[in-house]
Short mmCIF file of C-alpha atoms in Angstrom, two decimals:
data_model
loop_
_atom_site.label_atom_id
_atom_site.label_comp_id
_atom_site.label_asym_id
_atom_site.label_seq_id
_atom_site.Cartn_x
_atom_site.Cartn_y
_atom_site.Cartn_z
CA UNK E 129 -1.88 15.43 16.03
CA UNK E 130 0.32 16.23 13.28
CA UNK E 131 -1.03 17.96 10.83
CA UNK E 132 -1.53 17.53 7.09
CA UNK E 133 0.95 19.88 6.06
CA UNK E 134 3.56 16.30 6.70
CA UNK E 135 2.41 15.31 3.18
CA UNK E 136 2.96 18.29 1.68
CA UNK E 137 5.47 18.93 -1.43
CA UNK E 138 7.08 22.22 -2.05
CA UNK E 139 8.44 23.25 -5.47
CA UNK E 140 12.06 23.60 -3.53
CA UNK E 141 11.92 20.09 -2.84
CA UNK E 142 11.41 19.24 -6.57
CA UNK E 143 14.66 20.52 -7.09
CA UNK E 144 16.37 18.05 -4.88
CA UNK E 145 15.43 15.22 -7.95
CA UNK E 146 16.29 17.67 -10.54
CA UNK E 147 13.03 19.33 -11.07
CA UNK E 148 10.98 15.88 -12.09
CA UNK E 149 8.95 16.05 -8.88
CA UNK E 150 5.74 16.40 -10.95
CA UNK E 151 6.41 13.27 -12.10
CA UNK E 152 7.66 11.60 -9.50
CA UNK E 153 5.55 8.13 -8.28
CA UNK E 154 7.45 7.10 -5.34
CA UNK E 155 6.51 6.97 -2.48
CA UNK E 156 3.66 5.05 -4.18
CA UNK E 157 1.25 6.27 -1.57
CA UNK E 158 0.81 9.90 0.13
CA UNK E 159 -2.35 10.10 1.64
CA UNK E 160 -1.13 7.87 4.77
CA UNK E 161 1.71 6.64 6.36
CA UNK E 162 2.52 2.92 4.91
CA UNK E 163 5.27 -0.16 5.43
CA UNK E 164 5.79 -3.39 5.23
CA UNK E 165 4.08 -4.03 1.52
CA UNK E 166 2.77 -7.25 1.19
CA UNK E 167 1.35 -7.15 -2.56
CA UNK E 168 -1.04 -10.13 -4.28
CA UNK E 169 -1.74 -10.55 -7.74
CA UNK E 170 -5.13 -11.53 -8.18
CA UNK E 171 -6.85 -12.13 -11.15
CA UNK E 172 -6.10 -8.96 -13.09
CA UNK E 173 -5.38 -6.72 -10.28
CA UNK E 174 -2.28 -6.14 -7.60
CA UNK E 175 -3.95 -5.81 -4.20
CA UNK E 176 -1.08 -4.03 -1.78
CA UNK E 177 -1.78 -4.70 1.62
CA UNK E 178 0.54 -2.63 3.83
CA UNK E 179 1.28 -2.26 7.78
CA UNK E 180 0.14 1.34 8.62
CA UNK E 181 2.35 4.03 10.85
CA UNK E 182 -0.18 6.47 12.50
CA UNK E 183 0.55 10.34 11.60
CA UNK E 184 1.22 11.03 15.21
CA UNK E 185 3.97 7.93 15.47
CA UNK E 186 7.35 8.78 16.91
CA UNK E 187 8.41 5.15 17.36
CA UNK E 188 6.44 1.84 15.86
CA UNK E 189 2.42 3.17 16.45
CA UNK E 190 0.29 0.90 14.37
CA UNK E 191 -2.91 -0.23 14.73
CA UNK E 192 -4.30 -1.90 11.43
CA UNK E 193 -3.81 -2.85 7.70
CA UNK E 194 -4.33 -1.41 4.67
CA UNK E 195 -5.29 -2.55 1.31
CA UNK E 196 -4.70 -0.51 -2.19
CA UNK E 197 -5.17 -1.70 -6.01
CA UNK E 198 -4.20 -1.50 -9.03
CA UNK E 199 -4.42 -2.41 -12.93
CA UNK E 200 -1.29 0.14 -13.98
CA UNK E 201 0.80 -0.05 -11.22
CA UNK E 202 0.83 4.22 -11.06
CA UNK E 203 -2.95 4.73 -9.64
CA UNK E 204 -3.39 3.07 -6.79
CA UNK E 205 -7.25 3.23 -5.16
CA UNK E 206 -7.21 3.33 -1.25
CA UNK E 207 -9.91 0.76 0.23
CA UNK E 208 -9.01 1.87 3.92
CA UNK E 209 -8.80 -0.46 6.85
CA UNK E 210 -9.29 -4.02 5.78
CA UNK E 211 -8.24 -5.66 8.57
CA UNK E 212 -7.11 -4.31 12.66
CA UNK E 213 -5.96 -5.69 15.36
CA UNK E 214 -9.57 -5.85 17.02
CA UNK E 215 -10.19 -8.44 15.01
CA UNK E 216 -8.11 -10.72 16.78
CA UNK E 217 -9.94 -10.99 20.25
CA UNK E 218 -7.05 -12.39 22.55
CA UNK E 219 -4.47 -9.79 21.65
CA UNK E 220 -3.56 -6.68 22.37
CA UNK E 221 -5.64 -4.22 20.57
CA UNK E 222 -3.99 -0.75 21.03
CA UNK E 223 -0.52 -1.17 19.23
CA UNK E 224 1.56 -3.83 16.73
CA UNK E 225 -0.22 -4.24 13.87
CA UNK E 226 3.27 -5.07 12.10
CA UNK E 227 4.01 -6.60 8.28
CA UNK E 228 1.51 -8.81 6.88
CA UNK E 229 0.53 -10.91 4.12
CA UNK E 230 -2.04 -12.47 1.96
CA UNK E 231 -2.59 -15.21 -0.03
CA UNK E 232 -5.15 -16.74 -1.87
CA UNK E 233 -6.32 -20.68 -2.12
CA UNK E 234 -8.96 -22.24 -3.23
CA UNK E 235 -11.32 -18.82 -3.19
CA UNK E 236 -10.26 -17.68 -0.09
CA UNK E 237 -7.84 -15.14 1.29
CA UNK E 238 -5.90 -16.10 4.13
CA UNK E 239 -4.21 -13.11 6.04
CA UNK E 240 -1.32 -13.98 8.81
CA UNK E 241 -0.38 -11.33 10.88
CA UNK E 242 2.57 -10.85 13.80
CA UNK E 243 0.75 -10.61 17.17
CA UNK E 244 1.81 -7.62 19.51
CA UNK E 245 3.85 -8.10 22.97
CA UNK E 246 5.51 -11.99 21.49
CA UNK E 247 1.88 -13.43 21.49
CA UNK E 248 2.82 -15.15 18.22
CA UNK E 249 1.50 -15.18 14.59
CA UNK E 250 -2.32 -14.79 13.94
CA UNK E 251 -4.79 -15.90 10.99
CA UNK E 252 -7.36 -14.26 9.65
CA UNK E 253 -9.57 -15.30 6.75
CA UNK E 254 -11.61 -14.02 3.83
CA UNK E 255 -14.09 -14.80 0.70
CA UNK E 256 -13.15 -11.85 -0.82
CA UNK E 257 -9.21 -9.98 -1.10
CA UNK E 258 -11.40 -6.94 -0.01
CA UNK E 259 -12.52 -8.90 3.14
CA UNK E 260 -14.17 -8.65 5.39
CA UNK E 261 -11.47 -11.06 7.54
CA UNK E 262 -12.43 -13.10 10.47
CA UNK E 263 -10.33 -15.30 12.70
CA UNK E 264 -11.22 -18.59 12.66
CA UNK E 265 -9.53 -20.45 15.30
CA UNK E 266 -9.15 -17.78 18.11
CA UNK E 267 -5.26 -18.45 18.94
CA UNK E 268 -2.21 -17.62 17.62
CA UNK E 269 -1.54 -20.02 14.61
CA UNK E 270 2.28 -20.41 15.45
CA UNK E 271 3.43 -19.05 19.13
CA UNK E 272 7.49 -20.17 18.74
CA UNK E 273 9.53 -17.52 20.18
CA UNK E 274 9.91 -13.70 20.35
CA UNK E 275 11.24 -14.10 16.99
CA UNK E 276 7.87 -14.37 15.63
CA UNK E 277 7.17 -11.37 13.15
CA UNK E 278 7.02 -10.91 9.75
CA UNK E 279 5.42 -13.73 8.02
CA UNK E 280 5.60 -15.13 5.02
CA UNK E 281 3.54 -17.47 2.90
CA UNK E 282 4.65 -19.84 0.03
CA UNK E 283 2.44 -22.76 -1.92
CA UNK E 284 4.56 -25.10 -3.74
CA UNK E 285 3.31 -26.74 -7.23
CA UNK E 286 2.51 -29.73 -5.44
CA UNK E 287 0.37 -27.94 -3.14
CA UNK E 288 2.42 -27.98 0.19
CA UNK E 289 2.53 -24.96 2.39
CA UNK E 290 5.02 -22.79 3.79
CA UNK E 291 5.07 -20.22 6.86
CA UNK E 292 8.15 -18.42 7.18
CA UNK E 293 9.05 -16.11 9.62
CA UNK E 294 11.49 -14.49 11.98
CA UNK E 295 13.73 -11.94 13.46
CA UNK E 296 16.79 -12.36 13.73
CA UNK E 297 16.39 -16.16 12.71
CA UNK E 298 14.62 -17.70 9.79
CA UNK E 299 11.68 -20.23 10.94
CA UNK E 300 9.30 -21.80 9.12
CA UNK E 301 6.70 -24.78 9.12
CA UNK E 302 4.75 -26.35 7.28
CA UNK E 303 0.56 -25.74 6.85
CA UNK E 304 -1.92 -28.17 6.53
CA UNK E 305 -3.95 -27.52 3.18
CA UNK E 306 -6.62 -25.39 5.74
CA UNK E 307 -3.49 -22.72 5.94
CA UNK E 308 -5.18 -22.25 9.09
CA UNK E 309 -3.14 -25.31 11.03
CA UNK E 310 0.40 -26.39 11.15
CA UNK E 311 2.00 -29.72 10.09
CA UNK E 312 4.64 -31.35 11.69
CA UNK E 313 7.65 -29.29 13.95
CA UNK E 314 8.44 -25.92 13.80
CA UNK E 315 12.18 -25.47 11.85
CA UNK E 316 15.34 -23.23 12.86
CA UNK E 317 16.36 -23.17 9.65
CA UNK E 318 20.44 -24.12 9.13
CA UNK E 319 21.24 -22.41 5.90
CA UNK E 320 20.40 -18.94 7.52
CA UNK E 321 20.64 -19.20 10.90
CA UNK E 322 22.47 -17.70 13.34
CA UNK E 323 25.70 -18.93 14.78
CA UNK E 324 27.50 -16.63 17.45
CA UNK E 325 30.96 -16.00 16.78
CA UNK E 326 30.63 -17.03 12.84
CA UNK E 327 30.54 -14.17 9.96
CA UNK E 328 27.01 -14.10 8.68
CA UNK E 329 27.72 -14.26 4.96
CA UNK E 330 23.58 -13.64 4.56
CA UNK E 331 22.94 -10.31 6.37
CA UNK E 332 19.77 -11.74 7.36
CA UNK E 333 17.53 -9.46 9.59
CA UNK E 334 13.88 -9.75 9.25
CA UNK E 335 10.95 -9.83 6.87
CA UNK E 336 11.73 -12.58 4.56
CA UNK E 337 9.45 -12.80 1.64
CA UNK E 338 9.39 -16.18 0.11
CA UNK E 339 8.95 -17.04 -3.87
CA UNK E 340 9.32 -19.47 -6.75
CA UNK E 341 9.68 -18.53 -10.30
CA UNK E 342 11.05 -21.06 -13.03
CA UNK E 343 11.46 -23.38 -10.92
CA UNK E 344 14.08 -21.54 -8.73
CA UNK E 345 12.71 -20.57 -5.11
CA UNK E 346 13.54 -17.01 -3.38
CA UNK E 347 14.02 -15.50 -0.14
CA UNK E 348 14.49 -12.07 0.02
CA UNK E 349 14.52 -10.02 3.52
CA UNK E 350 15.58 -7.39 4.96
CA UNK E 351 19.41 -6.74 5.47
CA UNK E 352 20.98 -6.46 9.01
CA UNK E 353 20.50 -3.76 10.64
CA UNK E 354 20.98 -0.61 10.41
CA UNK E 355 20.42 0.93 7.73
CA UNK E 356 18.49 -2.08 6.29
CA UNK E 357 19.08 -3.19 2.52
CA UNK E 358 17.27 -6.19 0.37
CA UNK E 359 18.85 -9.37 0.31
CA UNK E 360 18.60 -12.63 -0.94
CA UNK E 361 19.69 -16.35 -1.38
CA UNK E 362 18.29 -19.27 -3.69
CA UNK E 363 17.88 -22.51 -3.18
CA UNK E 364 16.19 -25.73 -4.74
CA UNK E 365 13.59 -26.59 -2.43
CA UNK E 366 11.32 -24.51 -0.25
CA UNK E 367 13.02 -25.26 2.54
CA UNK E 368 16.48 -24.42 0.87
CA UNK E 369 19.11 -24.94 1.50
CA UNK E 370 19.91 -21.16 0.89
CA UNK E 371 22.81 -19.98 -0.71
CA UNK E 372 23.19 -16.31 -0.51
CA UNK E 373 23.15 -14.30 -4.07
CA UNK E 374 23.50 -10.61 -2.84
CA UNK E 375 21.88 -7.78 -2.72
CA UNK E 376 18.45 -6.68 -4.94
CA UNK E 377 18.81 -3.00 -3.38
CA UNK E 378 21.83 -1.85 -0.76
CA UNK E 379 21.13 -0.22 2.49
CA UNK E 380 20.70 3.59 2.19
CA UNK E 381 21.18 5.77 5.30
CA UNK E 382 17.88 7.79 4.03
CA UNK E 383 15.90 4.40 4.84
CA UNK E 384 16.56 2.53 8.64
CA UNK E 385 14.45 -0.01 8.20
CA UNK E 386 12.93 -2.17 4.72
CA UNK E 387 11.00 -4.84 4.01
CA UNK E 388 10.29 -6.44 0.29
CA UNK E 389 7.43 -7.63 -1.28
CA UNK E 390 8.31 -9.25 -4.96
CA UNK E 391 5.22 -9.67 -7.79
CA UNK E 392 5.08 -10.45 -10.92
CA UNK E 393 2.57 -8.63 -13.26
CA UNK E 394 1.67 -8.30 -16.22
CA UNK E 395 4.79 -9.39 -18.18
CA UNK E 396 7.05 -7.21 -15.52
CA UNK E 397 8.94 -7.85 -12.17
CA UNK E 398 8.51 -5.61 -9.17
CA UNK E 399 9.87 -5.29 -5.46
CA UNK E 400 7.94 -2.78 -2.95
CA UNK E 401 9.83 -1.11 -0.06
CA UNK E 402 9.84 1.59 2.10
CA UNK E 403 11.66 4.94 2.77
CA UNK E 404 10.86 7.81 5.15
CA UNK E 405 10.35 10.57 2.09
CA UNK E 406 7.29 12.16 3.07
CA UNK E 407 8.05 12.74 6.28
CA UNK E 408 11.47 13.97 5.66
CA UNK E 409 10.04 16.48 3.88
CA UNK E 410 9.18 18.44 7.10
CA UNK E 411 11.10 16.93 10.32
CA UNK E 412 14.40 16.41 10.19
CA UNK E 413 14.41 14.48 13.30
CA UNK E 414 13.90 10.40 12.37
CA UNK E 415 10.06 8.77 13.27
CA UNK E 416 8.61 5.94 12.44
CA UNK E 417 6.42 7.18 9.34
CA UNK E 418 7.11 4.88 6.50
CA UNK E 419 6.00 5.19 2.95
CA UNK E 420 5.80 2.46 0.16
CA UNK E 421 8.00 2.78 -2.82
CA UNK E 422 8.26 0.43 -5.95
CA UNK E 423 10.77 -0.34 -8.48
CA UNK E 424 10.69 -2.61 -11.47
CA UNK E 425 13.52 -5.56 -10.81
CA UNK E 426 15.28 -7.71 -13.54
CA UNK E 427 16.11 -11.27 -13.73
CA UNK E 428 19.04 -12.65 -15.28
CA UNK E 429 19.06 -15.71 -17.51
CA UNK E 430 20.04 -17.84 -14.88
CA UNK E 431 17.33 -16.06 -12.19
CA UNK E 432 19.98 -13.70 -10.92
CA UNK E 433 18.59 -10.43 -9.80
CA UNK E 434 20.04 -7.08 -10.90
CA UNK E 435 20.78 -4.83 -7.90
CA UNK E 436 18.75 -1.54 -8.47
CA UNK E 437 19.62 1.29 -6.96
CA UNK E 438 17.93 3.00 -4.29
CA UNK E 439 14.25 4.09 -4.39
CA UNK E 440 14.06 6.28 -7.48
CA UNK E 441 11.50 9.11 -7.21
CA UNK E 442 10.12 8.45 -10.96
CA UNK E 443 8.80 5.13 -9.57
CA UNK E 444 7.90 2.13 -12.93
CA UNK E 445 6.48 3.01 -15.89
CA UNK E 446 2.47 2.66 -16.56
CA UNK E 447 1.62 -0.43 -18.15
CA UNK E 448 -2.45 -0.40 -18.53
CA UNK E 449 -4.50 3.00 -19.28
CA UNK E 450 -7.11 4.01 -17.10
CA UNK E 451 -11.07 4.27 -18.27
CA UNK E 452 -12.64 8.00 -17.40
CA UNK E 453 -15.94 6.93 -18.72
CA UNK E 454 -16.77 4.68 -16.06
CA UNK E 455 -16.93 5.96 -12.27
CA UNK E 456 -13.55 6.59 -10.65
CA UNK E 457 -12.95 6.71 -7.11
CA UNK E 458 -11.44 10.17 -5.89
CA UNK E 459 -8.64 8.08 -3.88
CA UNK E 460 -7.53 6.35 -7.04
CA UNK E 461 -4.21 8.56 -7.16
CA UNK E 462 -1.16 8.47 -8.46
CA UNK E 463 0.50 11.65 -7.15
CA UNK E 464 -1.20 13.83 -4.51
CA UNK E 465 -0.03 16.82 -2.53
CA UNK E 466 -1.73 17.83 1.23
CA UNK E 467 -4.66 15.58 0.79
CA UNK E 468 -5.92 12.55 3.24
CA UNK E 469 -8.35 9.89 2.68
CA UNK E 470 -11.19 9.12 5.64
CA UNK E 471 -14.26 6.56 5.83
CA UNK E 472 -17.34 7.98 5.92
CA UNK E 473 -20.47 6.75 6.81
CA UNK E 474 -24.03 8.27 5.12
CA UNK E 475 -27.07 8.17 8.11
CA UNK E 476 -30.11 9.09 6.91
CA UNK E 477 -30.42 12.00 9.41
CA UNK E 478 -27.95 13.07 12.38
CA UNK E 479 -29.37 12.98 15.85
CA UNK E 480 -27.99 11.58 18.59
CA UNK E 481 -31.44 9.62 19.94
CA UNK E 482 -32.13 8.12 16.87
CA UNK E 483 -29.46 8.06 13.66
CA UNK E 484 -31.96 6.92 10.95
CA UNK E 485 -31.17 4.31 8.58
CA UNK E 486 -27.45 4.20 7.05
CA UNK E 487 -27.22 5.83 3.47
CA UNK E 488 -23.84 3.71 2.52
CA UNK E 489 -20.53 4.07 3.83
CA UNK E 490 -17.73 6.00 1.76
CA UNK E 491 -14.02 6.27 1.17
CA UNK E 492 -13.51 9.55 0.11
CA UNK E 493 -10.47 12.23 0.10
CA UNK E 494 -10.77 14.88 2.58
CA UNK E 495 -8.63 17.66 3.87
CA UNK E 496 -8.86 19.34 0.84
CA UNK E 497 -7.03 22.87 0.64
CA UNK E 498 -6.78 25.78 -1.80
CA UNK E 499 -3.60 24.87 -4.03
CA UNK E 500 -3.96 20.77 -3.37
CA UNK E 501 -4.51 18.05 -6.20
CA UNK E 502 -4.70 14.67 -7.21
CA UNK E 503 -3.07 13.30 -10.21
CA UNK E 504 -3.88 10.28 -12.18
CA UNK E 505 -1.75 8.35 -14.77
CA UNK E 506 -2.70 8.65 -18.38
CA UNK E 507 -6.31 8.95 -18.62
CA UNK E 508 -7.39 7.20 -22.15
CA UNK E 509 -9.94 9.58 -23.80
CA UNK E 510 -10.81 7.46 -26.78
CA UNK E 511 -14.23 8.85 -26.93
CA UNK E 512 -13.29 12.85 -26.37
CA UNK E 513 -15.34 14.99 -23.55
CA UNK E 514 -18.01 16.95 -22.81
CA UNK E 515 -19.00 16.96 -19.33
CA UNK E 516 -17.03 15.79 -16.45
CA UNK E 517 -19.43 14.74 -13.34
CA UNK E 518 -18.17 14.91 -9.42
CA UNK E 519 -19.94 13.58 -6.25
CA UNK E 520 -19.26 16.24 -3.34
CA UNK E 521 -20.18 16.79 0.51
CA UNK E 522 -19.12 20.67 0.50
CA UNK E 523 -18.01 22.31 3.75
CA UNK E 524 -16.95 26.05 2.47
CA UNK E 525 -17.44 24.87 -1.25
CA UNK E 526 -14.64 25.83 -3.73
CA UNK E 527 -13.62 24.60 -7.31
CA UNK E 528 -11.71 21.52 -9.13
CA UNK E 529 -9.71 22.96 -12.33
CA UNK E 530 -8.93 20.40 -14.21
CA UNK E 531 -5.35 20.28 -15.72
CA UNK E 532 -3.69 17.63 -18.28
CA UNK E 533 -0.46 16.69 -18.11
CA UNK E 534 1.04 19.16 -15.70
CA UNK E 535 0.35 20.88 -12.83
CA UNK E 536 0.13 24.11 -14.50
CA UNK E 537 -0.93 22.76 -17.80
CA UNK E 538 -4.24 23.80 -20.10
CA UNK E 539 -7.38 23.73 -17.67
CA UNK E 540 -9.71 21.71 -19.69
CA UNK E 541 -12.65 22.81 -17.36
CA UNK E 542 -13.73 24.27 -13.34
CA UNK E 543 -15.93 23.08 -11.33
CA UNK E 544 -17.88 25.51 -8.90
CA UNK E 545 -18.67 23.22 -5.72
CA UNK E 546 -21.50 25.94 -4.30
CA UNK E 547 -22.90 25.23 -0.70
CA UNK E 548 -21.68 25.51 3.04
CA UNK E 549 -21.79 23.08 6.00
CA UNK E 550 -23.20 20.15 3.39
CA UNK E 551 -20.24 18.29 4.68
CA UNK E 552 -22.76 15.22 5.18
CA UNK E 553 -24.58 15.44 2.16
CA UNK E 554 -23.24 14.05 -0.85
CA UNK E 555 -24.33 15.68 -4.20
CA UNK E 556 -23.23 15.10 -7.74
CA UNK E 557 -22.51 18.53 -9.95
CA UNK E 558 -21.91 17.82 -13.72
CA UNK E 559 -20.39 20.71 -15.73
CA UNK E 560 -19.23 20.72 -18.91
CA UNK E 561 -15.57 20.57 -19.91
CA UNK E 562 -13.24 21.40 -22.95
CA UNK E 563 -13.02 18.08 -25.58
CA UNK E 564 -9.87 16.11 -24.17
CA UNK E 565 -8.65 13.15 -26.50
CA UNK E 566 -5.78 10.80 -26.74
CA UNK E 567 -4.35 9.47 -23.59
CA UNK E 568 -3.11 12.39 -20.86
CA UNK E 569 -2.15 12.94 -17.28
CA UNK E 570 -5.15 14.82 -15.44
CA UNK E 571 -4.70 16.95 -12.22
CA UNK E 572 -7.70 18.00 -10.40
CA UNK E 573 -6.14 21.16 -8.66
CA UNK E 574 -8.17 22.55 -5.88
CA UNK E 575 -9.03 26.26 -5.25
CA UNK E 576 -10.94 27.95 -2.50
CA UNK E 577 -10.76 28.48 1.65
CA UNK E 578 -10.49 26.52 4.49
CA UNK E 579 -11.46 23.01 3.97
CA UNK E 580 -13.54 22.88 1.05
CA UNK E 581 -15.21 19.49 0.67
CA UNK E 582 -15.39 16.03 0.57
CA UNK E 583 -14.70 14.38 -3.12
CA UNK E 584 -15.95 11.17 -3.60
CA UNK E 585 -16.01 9.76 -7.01
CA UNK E 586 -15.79 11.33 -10.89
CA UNK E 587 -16.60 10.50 -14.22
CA UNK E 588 -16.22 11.98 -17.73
CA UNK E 589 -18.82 11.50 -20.28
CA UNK E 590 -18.76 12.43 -24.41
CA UNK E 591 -22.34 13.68 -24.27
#
């Protein structure tokens, strides 16, 4: 297995982005290997559902999908696995768990999903964006040709449907309202298709990502091949015609391979890639270990998008503050350096006739090492602080310093995580801190040997 240290910043690779690396937000995610964002805005929160490279991948080695939220669009909580490829019972299990998405009608989430080995495009279903999803027909929803990754889902305001799809051609075909059936013929479609021996004015690739937005509709994908850029064309109906615009981000030789995912939020328009910085920071040699990056993109008056430039490590700007006061989720994380995140599950005792009854089951951060930390995106403490309060499973035990806004800024408190080989048994230490107020970074820096514990969840209080 490759090891942790993959993830792992050094202050001489700060310099390469001119000493800002403290601040730095993209990749998005460090914790794990991500691709292929699909993000939903629900309700008041983005959920990011991404394809997942395994730390061990040299080519494509993916297994599952991930899901991560937000309010802020800087701290992003992990919610592990939602979804696998074991959920789909007449597939291959072991490897393909390529770009998704999710959409949501009616009060259900509906999750379609490329099939390994040209088996098609799956279906999976949900009562909750958290899941858990279930297939519901047992089948591949559209088996077309081995052009059949990377799907994409659009509803139109009169309700219709749309599945796109396709590598190195465009498909698509209508849904029944169910979104778990197709209506009418599958579609080639003309505007973007292939034609040997003619220029391709479109650059089309794969991993379209279909849209509408005052009244224009959108398809973005990735750029030929390879390096692979963001296109897109416009056109007036869902099923276009397309007419090529350009390009929302060029290809970039430190990026093979992209995908977009477009939201808006909050007042603000974003597109999610990928680039292969983490991994980069360690093996020069190229792999398939992908991590999600996000930029905030610009419309014109007349819907034209600006073209950005490539992935900038700053990442957008915070738009919501976060709440210390109520319980916080160790793997809500903005920046992190050497860390991982693992499911856990609680038994009420450990042995291997009889496992008890199950205490809960836990995402928590784990591989935690002396000189790792965590950093979350201004921290709003309206109230001030007294006591800061951390649930723990310690292995070798350690301490948390807690620093605001910098890595090396004033420690506003430690926390002494006493115990050894506990690493089963959560406990929650509270221990008072220095008064914090006003709205600050906060960096929970890690000291000790070996690894030191598990860190589930924290909360400040003002008394």
């Amino acid at each position: 297995m490759i090891k942790k240290t993959l993830l792992k910043y050094t202050l001489n690779i700060g310099l390469l982005f001119g000493g800002s690396w403290l601040s730095a937000q993209n990749p998005i995610i460090q914790t794990k290997f991500t691709a292929d964002p699909a993000p939903m805005v629900y309700k008041d929160t983005v959920f990011l559902y991404t394809s997942h490279d395994e730390d061990d991948a040299f080519g494509f080695k993916m297994k599952d999908w991930l899901l991560y939220t937000s309010t802020d669009m800087v701290n992003w909580t992990d919610h592990g696995v939602v979804a696998s490829l074991k959920d789909f019972k007449w597939t291959d299990p072991e490897n393909g768990a390529w770009a998704p998405q999710v959409i949501e009608r009616n009060g259900k989430f509906y999750m379609y999903c490329p099939m390994p080995g040209q088996r098609g495009i799956g279906v999976l279903v949900a009562d909750s964006p958290y899941g858990p999803f279930k297939d519901p027909i047992g089948k591949p929803l559209v088996k077309n040709s081995s052009d059949d990754i990377d799907p994409t889902v659009l509803i139109d305001d009169d309700g219709q449907a749309y599945l796109y799809w396709g590598n190195p051609n465009l498909w698509y075909v209508k849904l029944n309202k169910d979104m778990i059936s197709v209506d009418g013929s599958i579609v080639k479609d003309p505007s973007i298709a292939k034609v040997k021996g003619s220029p391709d004015p479109f650059h089309y690739q794969e991993g379209p990502w279909a849209w509408k937005r005052n009244g224009n509709y959108y398809m973005a994908y990735a750029s030929t091949c390879c390096p692979e850029g963001i296109g897109y064309a416009m056109g007036k109906s869902a099923t276009g015609p397309w007419e090529y615009k350009g390009m929302i981000m060029d290809s970039d030789k430190r990026s093979n391979g992209n995908h977009p995912g477009i939201i808006d939020y909050k007042g603000k328009s974003y597109v999610f890639g990928f680039n292969y910085n983490l991994g980069k920071q360690t093996i020069s040699k190229h792999y398939e270990r992908r991590s999600i990056c996000v930029s905030e993109m610009i419309y014109n008056a007349d819907g034209i998008i600006q073209k950005l430039p490539f992935w900038n490590p700053e990442g957008v700007k915070r738009i919501a503050a976060l709440n210390p006061y109520n319980r916080v989720e160790a793997e809500t994380i903005a920046y992190s350096e050497g860390l991982k995140t693992e499911k856990m599950t609680e038994w009420e005792r450990n042995n291997p006739y009889d496992t008890g009854k199950k205490i809960t089951d836990r995402l928590v951060v784990s591989s935690i090492n002396n000189g790792d930390y965590i950093k979350v995106q201004g921290v709003d403490f309206s109230k001030g602080t007294k006591f800061l309060e951390i649930s723990v499973a310690s292995m070798n035990g350690g301490s948390i310093e807690i620093h605001t806004d910098a890595l090396d800024g004033p420690i506003s408190g430690t926390v002494q995580v006493t115990g050894k080989a506990e690493g089963d048994l959560f406990k929650t230490i509270k221990s008072p801190v220095k008064n914090i107020t006003g709205v600050h970074d906060v960096y929970f820096v890690f000291k000790g040997n070996k690894d030191l514990f598990y860190f589930d969840w924290w909360k400040f209080s003002s008394n």
